[in-house]
Amino acid sequence: MNVWKTVAACMVAAFLSGTALAGGWESWFAGTEPGSETRSERLERESDLYQDGMDAIDDEEWDNAVRLFSKCAELKGKRADGALYWTAYALNKMGSKEQALQMIAALKKAYPASQWLDDADALQVEVREHRGQRVRPSEVDDEEVKLMAIHSLMNTDPERAFPLLEKILKGPSSKKVKEGAMFVLSQSSSPRAQALIGDLAKGGGSPELQKQAVHYLGVAGGERNRQLLLEVYNSAKSRDAKEEVLNALMVSGDRARILAAAKTEKDQELREDAIRLLGVMGARSDLSAMYASETARNVREAIIDAMFIAGDVDHISEIAKSERDSEIRMEAIRKLGIMGKRTAPMLLTLYATESSVDIKEAVIDGLFVQGNARALIDLSKKETNRSLKREILQKLSVMGNKEAIDYMLEILNED
Amino acid sequence: MSYYGERFEHLDECDECRAELGRIAEVLDRVEAPEVPEPDADYESRVWQRLSWRLRGEKRGRPPLTRWIAAAAVFATAFFAGLLWNKNANRQAVQPAGIAATATPAAAQPASTSNQQQRDRILLVVVSDHFDQSERILVELTNLKPQEGADITAERQRAQGLLASNRLYRRTAEGRGEESVATLLDELEPVLLQIAHSPSRASAEEIRAIQKRVEAKGLVLKLRVVRADVRAKSTTNPQQPNV
């Protein structure tokens, strides 16, 4: 590091802290500037220095940033406190930890009501830690900065950190701070921390924390956590909590437990959720087997949804061909339509072999949805039923497709 | 559009396009518009039910199928990333090749390794979410038209909210050796600070400064790239199916 820059920075720090205490820094400043600069010129200079300082930070030119922000702070304008923060930030990046701490102290002294104080506290915790000094959480007022201190303590002395985290999680802290505490907890290998997450997942805290704990268990995965999630599911009172557990089981890749919920859950909505999650997991054969043994229409529709999510054209085609319930058949046909042009041969076969007008209309809808003008034109050419032909032409007319327009003109010219 | 009244100067000059429009108009003139059904009596209340939870920022009602499709896309990516990751890991360990052999049972791993992986995954998942939220703020601000300044109260508050997490995640990522994540969080921090300390009513100059900064650092792109990496990494082991 260039010595003069550190010296300059320290001088600013010393100047600000000393003169601020003495209450005479404005007059001192007035003495250094002979008053030749107007207020707007000074504001502009401050703004330029600040902006140039930020550019230097972006370019990681730390010594330049120190110089520019020090100059900016000297102006004692509306951005002086921010300039001091960034000076400390750049000094820390340069490795000048002691000077960075001095600068933070200067900022606190000169601007005790500054909005940068919390950020300065956070920076201070980091700088001190880098110097090997442990920051006691009790020394810090701001909860978020306290959390940083606890985070450090968790790495060095988890037994002491744990009760502090527990206090935050079970106390009146804000949701944001609790979420941070939960994250810190999740990063600990301490069995007590794992047990507390389990307790929170079971509802030992607020519903928000329960949701977060359940999510973390799912993300972490592993058989132990999966088993824990199952326990949470079985003991949960609210549907929301159970839904979160299902999602977490999906995230953890636990197909077996989701399949069990899909088969046995009494709550219909949860059951359908579990079925759709099987779709998300691509459990095609499980879904197909469930469909074969299921009789309730809403469940069968949920299974078709899940098959659609899993991209299972084969099984949906099978349902579209052979399902006896015409409503469900039409649903399967619509799904095939949404699944893209690869399903066109199947839809055209259905159209050709089917006598029901409703089913044929569903096929037309499906082809329309996939923007398959060619297939609709082919159907129209062969169709003798006026109502169906009209249906096809209506669809072609709104497709904005050149081939469709040419075909319609052809028909019009025939008239 | 021209058929429905929108004016295009090109049509005044181009005979060919005018003729084409005439052909299209001829067809459209003769098309019978599909009947628009009248909404049923409780249509409005149903629409309101669907929208109201969004306005309150709460989760309510049945999720749309698109949500499941989005979840499927994420899951599929994660699943294959998991297979790939495991495959590579197994190759290194000189284990039998093939997908069936790739899934290393969690129980077969030392507990400490497994726990460490679990913590890593949580870190990467929360960081991915953090990048997502940060990106939304940055995209919002970089798309502002700075000419007259703007009210950025919402972005400012969100940036303030993200700062503490940013520090926490950066320190954790540094400790965990996740260098690309830690570096990006480190680059993001000054920008979040700048936004968080901007006035609610930012001047044109202030907005330009933020935009210039975000663009010069290519932050939005970096966030997207690293987030994609992080997502792939974070969903390795847990995606091993247990059936």
XYZ file of C-alpha atoms in Angstrom:
658
model
C 0.000 0.000 0.000
C 1.172 3.528 -0.731
C 2.112 5.130 2.529
C 0.923 8.597 1.624
C -2.564 7.399 0.921
C -2.885 5.717 4.253
C -1.486 8.782 5.912
C -3.969 10.954 4.028
C -6.836 8.712 5.030
C -5.747 8.699 8.635
C -5.430 12.438 8.603
C -8.998 12.735 7.398
C -10.132 10.337 10.081
C -8.209 12.135 12.789
C -9.365 15.470 11.531
C -12.992 14.513 11.420
C -13.095 12.810 14.774
C -11.065 15.484 16.528
C -12.694 18.532 15.083
C -16.158 17.077 15.327
C -15.673 16.583 19.024
C -14.380 20.073 19.381
C -17.302 21.347 17.391
C -15.043 23.536 15.336
C -14.570 21.618 12.141
C -16.813 23.799 10.027
C -14.832 26.861 10.832
C -11.635 24.938 10.260
C -12.939 23.892 6.902
C -13.969 27.473 6.082
C -10.421 28.478 6.768
C -8.982 26.025 4.279
C -11.349 27.085 1.541
C -11.181 30.770 0.972
C -14.859 30.957 0.024
C -14.147 31.232 -3.642
C -16.327 28.199 -4.381
C -20.098 28.607 -4.550
C -22.402 26.131 -2.841
C -23.516 24.582 -6.102
C -19.914 24.238 -7.274
C -19.034 22.482 -4.067
C -22.019 20.161 -4.385
C -20.969 19.337 -7.900
C -17.404 18.668 -6.818
C -18.648 16.459 -4.021
C -20.860 14.548 -6.387
C -18.030 14.110 -8.898
C -15.603 12.914 -6.252
C -18.159 10.499 -4.873
C -18.961 9.120 -8.293
C -15.287 8.810 -9.224
C -14.703 7.056 -5.916
C -17.455 4.555 -6.717
C -15.887 3.979 -10.122
C -12.563 3.315 -8.413
C -14.257 0.800 -6.107
C -15.799 -0.914 -9.107
C -12.382 -1.077 -10.727
C -10.879 -2.318 -7.473
C -8.462 0.611 -7.440
C -8.576 0.736 -3.691
C -5.870 3.346 -3.129
C -7.506 5.648 -5.647
C -10.860 5.097 -3.960
C -9.343 6.027 -0.588
C -7.934 9.234 -2.071
C -11.166 10.266 -3.790
C -13.485 9.451 -0.900
C -11.158 11.137 1.578
C -11.344 14.297 -0.506
C -15.093 13.952 -0.745
C -15.373 13.530 3.034
C -13.259 16.635 3.540
C -15.978 18.683 1.866
C -18.353 17.686 4.674
C -21.286 17.834 2.380
C -24.373 15.663 2.444
C -22.403 12.629 1.300
C -19.519 12.933 3.712
C -20.710 10.086 5.937
C -21.092 7.804 2.919
C -17.654 8.860 1.708
C -16.155 7.897 5.066
C -17.845 4.525 4.931
C -16.431 3.855 1.465
C -12.998 5.025 2.560
C -13.109 2.459 5.342
C -14.425 -0.138 2.901
C -11.556 0.496 0.463
C -8.969 0.534 3.253
C -10.232 -2.837 4.405
C -9.966 -4.169 0.874
C -6.400 -2.883 0.681
C -5.586 -4.792 3.806
C -5.226 -1.680 5.968
C -7.428 -3.048 8.697
C -6.292 -0.717 11.453
C -6.892 2.367 9.302
C -10.258 1.010 8.252
C -11.252 0.714 11.903
C -10.059 4.255 12.551
C -12.144 5.488 9.670
C -15.223 3.701 11.012
C -14.602 5.278 14.395
C -14.289 8.672 12.710
C -17.562 8.159 10.902
C -19.360 7.230 14.108
C -17.930 10.174 15.937
C -18.502 12.785 13.285
C -21.910 11.594 12.163
C -23.617 9.872 15.089
C -27.009 10.015 13.383
C -25.798 8.818 9.998
C -27.776 6.182 8.136
C -24.462 4.502 7.348
C -23.838 3.479 10.956
C -25.364 0.000 10.691
C -23.323 -0.667 7.594
C -20.260 0.667 9.358
C -20.955 -1.657 12.297
C -21.214 -4.602 9.941
C -17.952 -3.635 8.292
C -16.348 -3.239 11.686
C -17.325 -6.776 12.681
C -15.711 -8.103 9.528
C -12.554 -6.065 9.869
C -12.099 -7.052 13.475
C -12.618 -10.696 12.658
C -10.015 -10.512 9.936
C -7.652 -9.176 12.537
C -8.432 -12.146 14.737
C -10.475 -10.166 17.227
C -13.682 -11.833 18.302
C -16.684 -9.510 18.370
C -19.041 -10.304 21.196
C -22.670 -10.275 20.021
C -23.541 -8.410 23.215
C -21.345 -5.512 22.080
C -23.544 -4.883 19.070
C -26.920 -3.153 19.086
C -28.205 -3.741 15.578
C -29.793 -7.195 15.313
C -28.493 -7.901 11.853
C -24.957 -7.015 12.806
C -25.415 -9.078 15.959
C -26.324 -11.983 13.726
C -23.038 -11.577 11.892
C -21.219 -11.747 15.186
C -23.184 -14.852 16.174
C -22.350 -16.368 12.805
C -18.664 -15.975 13.573
C -19.134 -17.334 17.064
C -20.954 -20.334 15.615
C -17.783 -21.268 13.756
C -15.519 -20.940 16.760
C -17.685 -21.698 19.755
C -21.038 -23.194 18.739
C -22.024 -24.035 22.277
C -21.987 -20.350 23.177
C -23.556 -19.233 19.928
C -26.423 -21.685 20.013
C -28.422 -20.147 22.920
C -28.090 -16.722 21.284
C -29.531 -18.037 18.048
C -32.280 -19.853 19.881
C -33.137 -16.639 21.695
C -33.466 -14.774 18.399
C -35.532 -17.531 16.809
C -37.919 -17.829 19.717
C -37.969 -14.164 20.635
C -39.653 -11.081 19.198
C -37.089 -10.333 16.448
C -38.238 -9.399 12.971
C -39.021 -12.049 10.376
C -35.950 -11.057 8.408
C -33.612 -11.451 11.376
C -35.193 -14.795 12.266
C -34.700 -15.993 8.728
C -31.064 -14.991 8.962
C -30.757 -16.816 12.266
C -32.299 -19.905 10.732
C -29.761 -19.767 7.930
C -26.896 -19.497 10.426
C -28.383 -22.444 12.288
C -28.622 -24.474 9.090
C -24.918 -23.981 8.457
C -23.925 -25.497 11.757
C -22.886 -29.117 12.144
C -23.828 -29.054 15.814
C -26.384 -31.747 16.728
C -28.180 -29.142 18.853
C -28.603 -26.950 15.793
C -29.996 -29.861 13.781
C -32.361 -30.716 16.623
C -33.596 -27.126 16.804
C -34.303 -27.067 13.062
C -36.263 -30.284 13.511
C -38.194 -28.737 16.384
C -39.002 -25.635 14.324
C -40.057 -27.822 11.390
C -42.524 -29.514 13.706
C -44.056 -26.161 14.548
C -41.999 -25.202 17.585
C -41.853 -21.588 16.357
C -43.887 -19.378 14.066
C -45.518 -20.777 10.911
C -42.997 -18.793 8.802
C -40.092 -20.444 10.590
C -41.764 -23.816 10.261
C -42.034 -23.269 6.529
C -38.390 -22.281 6.276
C -37.219 -25.186 8.424
C -39.229 -27.658 6.354
C -37.780 -26.170 3.174
C -34.235 -26.484 4.518
C -34.804 -30.111 5.469
C -35.973 -30.812 1.933
C -33.045 -28.998 0.375
C -30.576 -30.766 2.653
C -32.064 -34.144 1.743
C -30.801 -37.401 3.175
C -32.779 -40.231 4.683
C -32.777 -38.800 8.199
C -34.278 -35.524 7.031
C -36.794 -37.306 4.847
C -37.920 -39.347 7.810
C -38.144 -36.161 9.851
C -40.278 -34.571 7.135
C -42.610 -37.542 7.248
C -42.968 -37.084 10.999
C -43.718 -33.404 10.439
C -46.304 -34.327 7.813
C -48.050 -36.772 10.101
C -48.121 -34.400 13.031
C -48.948 -31.189 11.115
C -52.343 -29.705 11.811
C -52.600 -27.247 8.939
C -52.927 -28.034 5.268
C -50.372 -25.330 4.411
C -47.763 -27.034 6.559
C -48.481 -30.405 4.955
C -48.264 -28.838 1.521
C -44.864 -27.422 2.412
C -43.735 -30.852 3.557
C -44.852 -32.398 0.276
C -42.897 -29.767 -1.634
C -39.870 -30.399 0.555
C -40.137 -34.143 -0.018
C -40.233 -33.459 -3.739
C -37.143 -31.276 -3.499
C -35.399 -34.061 -1.583
C -36.309 -36.547 -4.324
C -38.476 -38.671 -2.034
C -40.793 -40.226 -4.578
C -41.817 -43.111 -2.348
C -43.291 -40.907 0.363
C -45.037 -38.644 -2.120
C -46.514 -41.676 -3.821
C -47.768 -42.878 -0.459
C -49.437 -39.493 0.121
C -50.897 -39.564 -3.387
C -52.481 -42.933 -2.663
C -53.613 -42.574 0.912
C -54.024 -38.899 1.854
C -57.562 -38.226 3.038
C -57.544 -34.527 2.217
C -58.509 -34.353 -1.431
C -56.546 -31.213 -2.296
C -53.393 -32.507 -0.654
C -53.823 -35.772 -2.440
C -54.065 -33.981 -5.777
C -51.007 -31.914 -4.864
C -49.065 -35.094 -4.185
C -50.216 -36.518 -7.520
C -49.067 -33.439 -9.406
C -45.740 -33.548 -7.591
C -45.302 -37.071 -8.923
C -45.715 -35.491 -12.343
C -43.038 -32.945 -11.526
C -40.781 -35.829 -10.540
C -41.494 -37.644 -13.795
C -43.010 -40.681 -12.056
C -44.763 -41.888 -15.213
C -45.169 -45.544 -14.338
C -46.428 -44.763 -10.829
C -49.009 -42.395 -12.276
C -50.104 -44.858 -14.890
C -50.542 -47.578 -12.286
C -52.522 -45.194 -10.085
C -54.750 -44.198 -12.972
C -55.574 -47.825 -13.712
C -56.795 -48.441 -10.175
C -58.471 -45.086 -9.561
C -62.179 -44.451 -10.072
C -62.817 -40.904 -8.793
C -63.011 -38.456 -11.687
C -61.226 -35.565 -9.968
C -58.332 -37.812 -8.996
C -58.102 -39.182 -12.517
C -58.060 -35.622 -13.870
C -55.274 -34.755 -11.440
C -53.354 -37.795 -12.677
C -53.772 -36.608 -16.276
C -52.469 -33.188 -15.187
C -49.494 -34.927 -13.626
C -48.883 -37.028 -16.739
C -48.999 -33.830 -18.759
C -46.451 -32.214 -16.426
C -44.284 -35.301 -16.832
C -44.621 -35.003 -20.641
C -46.072 -38.498 -20.817
C -47.623 -38.461 -24.302
C -47.935 -42.260 -24.423
C -50.149 -42.678 -21.381
C -52.284 -39.628 -22.154
C -52.761 -40.951 -25.690
C -53.855 -44.261 -24.241
C -56.429 -42.481 -22.082
C -57.586 -40.391 -25.048
C -58.149 -43.584 -27.016
C -59.732 -45.892 -24.525
C -61.196 -43.965 -21.557
C -64.928 -44.529 -21.192
C -65.705 -41.280 -19.416
C -66.061 -38.816 -22.303
C -65.267 -35.761 -20.130
C -61.965 -37.280 -19.112
C -61.272 -38.342 -22.670
C -61.787 -34.788 -23.864
C -59.482 -33.544 -21.120
C -56.813 -35.981 -22.284
C -57.277 -34.830 -25.892
C -56.932 -31.171 -24.884
C -53.745 -32.008 -23.029
C -52.397 -33.748 -26.123
C -53.121 -30.571 -28.068
C -51.062 -28.491 -25.659
C -48.202 -30.976 -25.834
C -47.238 -29.823 -29.308
C -47.282 -31.023 -32.872
C -45.716 -34.362 -32.012
C -49.189 -35.438 -30.877
C -50.835 -34.529 -34.200
C -50.745 -38.072 -35.662
C -52.511 -39.370 -32.563
C -55.115 -36.577 -32.685
C -55.778 -37.175 -36.387
C -56.190 -40.891 -35.800
C -58.685 -40.159 -33.062
C -60.582 -37.794 -35.335
C -60.741 -40.378 -38.058
C -61.927 -43.214 -35.838
C -64.253 -41.287 -33.545
C -67.954 -40.762 -34.143
C -68.739 -38.407 -31.236
C -68.964 -34.761 -32.338
C -67.783 -33.597 -28.905
C -64.629 -35.660 -29.156
C -64.005 -34.424 -32.694
C -64.424 -30.850 -31.488
C -61.933 -31.532 -28.728
C -59.480 -32.764 -31.372
C -60.063 -29.590 -33.417
C -59.386 -27.541 -30.277
C -56.219 -29.517 -29.667
C -54.909 -28.964 -33.185
C -55.820 -25.294 -32.970
C -53.959 -24.885 -29.693
C -50.812 -26.375 -31.234
C -51.160 -23.996 -34.200
C -51.390 -26.921 -36.577
C -53.019 -25.250 -39.599
C -51.887 -27.989 -41.971
C -53.698 -30.689 -39.995
C -56.856 -28.581 -39.682
C -56.856 -27.908 -43.436
C -56.547 -31.624 -44.100
C -59.447 -32.322 -41.736
C -61.539 -29.611 -43.320
C -61.016 -31.029 -46.787
C -62.337 -34.405 -45.726
C -65.038 -33.271 -43.285
C -68.616 -33.594 -44.523
C -70.359 -32.541 -41.325
C -71.170 -28.837 -41.916
C -71.052 -27.912 -38.249
C -67.614 -29.459 -37.761
C -66.330 -27.975 -40.989
C -67.522 -24.552 -39.876
C -65.793 -25.089 -36.548
C -62.540 -25.880 -38.327
C -62.832 -22.846 -40.627
C -63.504 -20.577 -37.670
C -60.340 -21.812 -36.046
C -58.327 -21.419 -39.258
C -59.581 -17.869 -39.701
C -58.041 -16.680 -36.461
C -54.720 -18.507 -36.717
C -52.957 -15.765 -38.691
C -51.345 -18.434 -40.824
C -50.649 -17.858 -44.544
C -51.470 -21.409 -45.496
C -54.795 -21.125 -43.672
C -55.634 -17.845 -45.416
C -54.782 -19.269 -48.836
C -56.977 -22.254 -48.124
C -59.866 -20.065 -47.032
C -59.529 -17.921 -50.131
C -59.600 -21.096 -52.144
C -62.912 -22.005 -50.509
C -64.293 -18.510 -51.042
C -63.371 -18.604 -54.703
C -65.159 -21.926 -55.026
C -68.339 -20.154 -53.835
C -53.672 -4.653 -37.374
C -54.354 -2.512 -40.384
C -57.599 -4.391 -40.884
C -58.656 -3.303 -37.414
C -57.871 0.334 -38.077
C -54.200 0.746 -37.301
C -52.439 2.897 -39.893
C -49.212 1.844 -41.624
C -47.532 4.314 -43.997
C -45.889 1.509 -45.869
C -49.274 0.441 -47.212
C -49.681 3.803 -48.967
C -46.545 3.153 -50.954
C -46.507 -0.585 -51.565
C -48.967 -2.018 -54.061
C -48.030 -5.588 -53.283
C -48.692 -5.329 -49.573
C -51.900 -3.383 -50.169
C -53.122 -6.148 -52.449
C -52.175 -8.772 -49.855
C -54.063 -6.820 -47.213
C -57.051 -6.700 -49.537
C -56.974 -10.476 -49.818
C -56.752 -10.910 -46.075
C -59.506 -8.363 -45.493
C -61.736 -10.176 -47.958
C -61.352 -13.364 -45.947
C -61.786 -11.693 -42.609
C -64.894 -9.864 -43.821
C -66.560 -13.137 -44.550
C -65.502 -14.874 -41.379
C -68.152 -15.314 -38.785
C -66.688 -14.375 -35.450
C -66.963 -17.096 -32.822
C -69.638 -16.383 -30.263
C -68.315 -14.913 -27.057
C -70.127 -16.543 -24.167
C -71.627 -14.357 -21.471
C -69.777 -14.693 -18.181
C -71.745 -16.519 -15.536
C -73.201 -14.801 -12.499
C -70.278 -15.390 -10.140
C -67.572 -14.684 -12.704
C -66.494 -11.440 -11.067
C -66.216 -12.938 -7.635
C -64.196 -15.839 -9.014
C -61.806 -13.465 -10.754
C -61.488 -11.457 -7.575
C -60.808 -14.597 -5.565
C -58.026 -15.480 -7.947
C -56.480 -12.045 -7.841
C -57.015 -10.922 -4.289
C -54.385 -13.172 -2.710
C -51.848 -11.752 -5.130
C -52.739 -8.225 -4.085
C -52.280 -9.201 -0.476
C -49.089 -11.013 -1.314
C -50.488 -14.216 0.163
C -50.680 -17.704 -1.181
C -54.258 -18.818 -1.625
C -56.253 -21.175 -3.760
C -55.169 -23.819 -6.224
C -51.935 -23.156 -8.014
C -52.135 -22.944 -11.793
C -50.811 -25.777 -13.902
C -48.036 -23.488 -15.123
C -46.591 -23.510 -11.617
C -46.298 -27.266 -11.768
C -44.753 -27.053 -15.213
C -42.209 -24.532 -13.959
C -41.486 -26.796 -11.009
C -41.085 -29.695 -13.428
C -38.549 -27.742 -15.475
C -36.525 -26.926 -12.377
C -36.750 -30.477 -11.154
C -35.703 -31.914 -14.508
C -32.678 -29.627 -14.714
C -31.773 -30.446 -11.161
C -32.242 -34.141 -11.678
C -29.987 -34.338 -14.709
C -27.454 -32.044 -13.105
C -27.496 -34.457 -10.192
C -26.910 -37.431 -12.444
C -24.073 -35.662 -14.199
C -22.517 -34.583 -10.939
C -22.738 -38.035 -9.490
C -21.426 -39.559 -12.666
C -18.371 -37.351 -12.542
C -17.912 -38.024 -8.856
C -18.119 -41.738 -9.436
C -15.687 -41.608 -12.326
C -13.204 -39.945 -10.061
C -13.740 -42.638 -7.502
C -13.217 -45.320 -10.180
C -16.588 -46.873 -9.550
C -18.642 -48.766 -12.114
C -19.985 -46.482 -14.829
C -23.633 -46.084 -15.795
C -26.588 -44.216 -14.462
C -27.735 -47.054 -12.204
C -24.384 -47.037 -10.495
C -24.202 -43.282 -10.171
C -26.508 -42.848 -7.220
C -24.283 -43.099 -4.206
C -26.481 -43.954 -1.255
C -26.268 -41.252 1.351
C -25.821 -43.888 4.003
C -22.641 -45.100 2.325
C -20.979 -41.714 2.692
C -19.216 -40.627 5.843
C -21.679 -38.697 8.003
C -19.475 -35.614 8.103
C -19.221 -35.452 4.290
C -22.928 -35.932 3.957
C -23.679 -33.209 6.519
C -21.249 -30.888 4.824
C -22.953 -31.473 1.481
C -26.313 -30.804 3.054
C -25.109 -27.485 4.429
C -23.569 -26.596 1.083
C -26.847 -27.269 -0.663
C -28.769 -25.036 1.717
C -26.226 -22.279 1.193
C -26.449 -22.572 -2.574
C -30.234 -22.658 -2.593
C -30.583 -19.546 -0.444
C -27.907 -17.778 -2.457
C -29.702 -18.667 -5.671
C -32.858 -17.102 -4.277
C -30.851 -14.089 -3.139
C -29.401 -13.645 -6.637
C -32.878 -13.900 -8.043
C -34.162 -11.120 -5.800
C -31.109 -8.961 -6.466
C -31.468 -9.413 -10.193
C -35.071 -8.240 -10.038
C -34.019 -5.004 -8.331
C -31.213 -4.383 -10.793
C -33.361 -5.118 -13.829
C -35.995 -2.767 -12.481
C -33.498 0.039 -12.037
C -31.591 -0.459 -15.271
C -34.845 -0.205 -17.184
C -35.874 3.105 -15.663
C -35.795 6.112 -17.965
C -33.557 8.443 -16.000
C -34.501 11.738 -17.692
C -36.772 12.999 -14.925
C -35.641 10.980 -11.961
C -37.905 8.413 -10.335
C -39.348 7.169 -7.100
C -37.232 4.166 -6.166
C -38.585 3.681 -2.656
C -39.481 0.052 -3.299
C -36.105 -0.893 -4.796
C -34.338 0.971 -2.027
C -36.206 -0.926 0.671
C -35.614 -4.228 -1.042
C -31.904 -3.474 -1.361
C -31.782 -2.591 2.342
C -33.459 -5.893 3.089
C -30.941 -7.830 1.042
C -27.805 -6.225 2.430
C -27.582 -8.136 5.692
C -28.215 -11.436 3.920
C -25.636 -10.535 1.313
C -22.981 -10.103 3.988
C -23.982 -13.294 5.756
C -23.978 -15.368 2.577
C -20.715 -13.870 1.342
C -18.936 -14.713 4.568
C -20.362 -18.216 4.560
C -19.446 -18.741 0.897
C -15.912 -17.480 1.561
C -15.568 -19.899 4.434
C -16.914 -22.736 2.327
C -14.600 -22.118 -0.626
C -17.446 -21.193 -2.987
C -15.317 -18.638 -4.755
C -17.510 -17.660 -7.682
C -20.454 -17.146 -5.351
C -18.413 -15.179 -2.821
C -16.913 -12.980 -5.544
C -20.274 -12.140 -7.029
C -21.744 -11.386 -3.618
C -18.747 -9.150 -2.993
C -19.385 -7.294 -6.253
C -23.065 -7.033 -5.529
C -22.638 -5.538 -2.069
C -21.480 -2.029 -3.060
C -24.317 -1.776 -5.574
C -26.884 -2.831 -2.993
C -25.358 -0.292 -0.609
C -25.563 2.418 -3.230
C -29.229 1.659 -3.923
C -30.075 1.329 -0.237
C -28.543 4.749 0.479
C -30.036 6.540 -2.502
C -32.865 8.958 -1.796
C -36.365 7.614 -2.350
C -36.841 10.156 -5.069
C -33.668 9.571 -7.065
C -32.475 12.241 -9.448
C -31.743 11.534 -13.085
C -28.037 11.678 -12.262
C -28.365 9.176 -9.418
C -30.319 6.767 -11.542
C -27.797 7.070 -14.358
C -24.990 6.397 -11.890
C -26.646 3.197 -10.677
C -27.399 2.077 -14.213
C -23.879 2.796 -15.366
C -22.497 0.826 -12.486
C -24.692 -2.202 -12.961
C -23.999 -2.245 -16.676
C -20.264 -1.635 -16.392
C -19.922 -4.568 -14.045
C -22.231 -6.726 -16.156
C -23.965 -7.611 -12.924
C -27.278 -8.789 -14.314
C -25.583 -11.246 -16.633
C -23.226 -12.416 -13.905
C -26.143 -12.961 -11.558
C -27.901 -15.067 -14.157
C -24.851 -17.129 -15.001
C -23.738 -17.789 -11.438
C -27.311 -18.460 -10.368
C -27.639 -21.110 -13.060
C -24.395 -22.712 -11.869
C -25.516 -22.509 -8.290
C -28.877 -24.101 -9.067
C -27.242 -26.978 -10.836
C -24.798 -27.497 -7.991
C -27.372 -27.141 -5.254
C -29.567 -29.939 -6.532
C -27.200 -32.811 -6.778
C -27.588 -35.437 -4.113
C -31.099 -34.800 -2.844
C -32.462 -35.595 -6.270
C -31.390 -39.190 -6.003
C -34.752 -40.922 -6.091
C -35.381 -43.229 -3.188
C -37.492 -45.688 -5.114
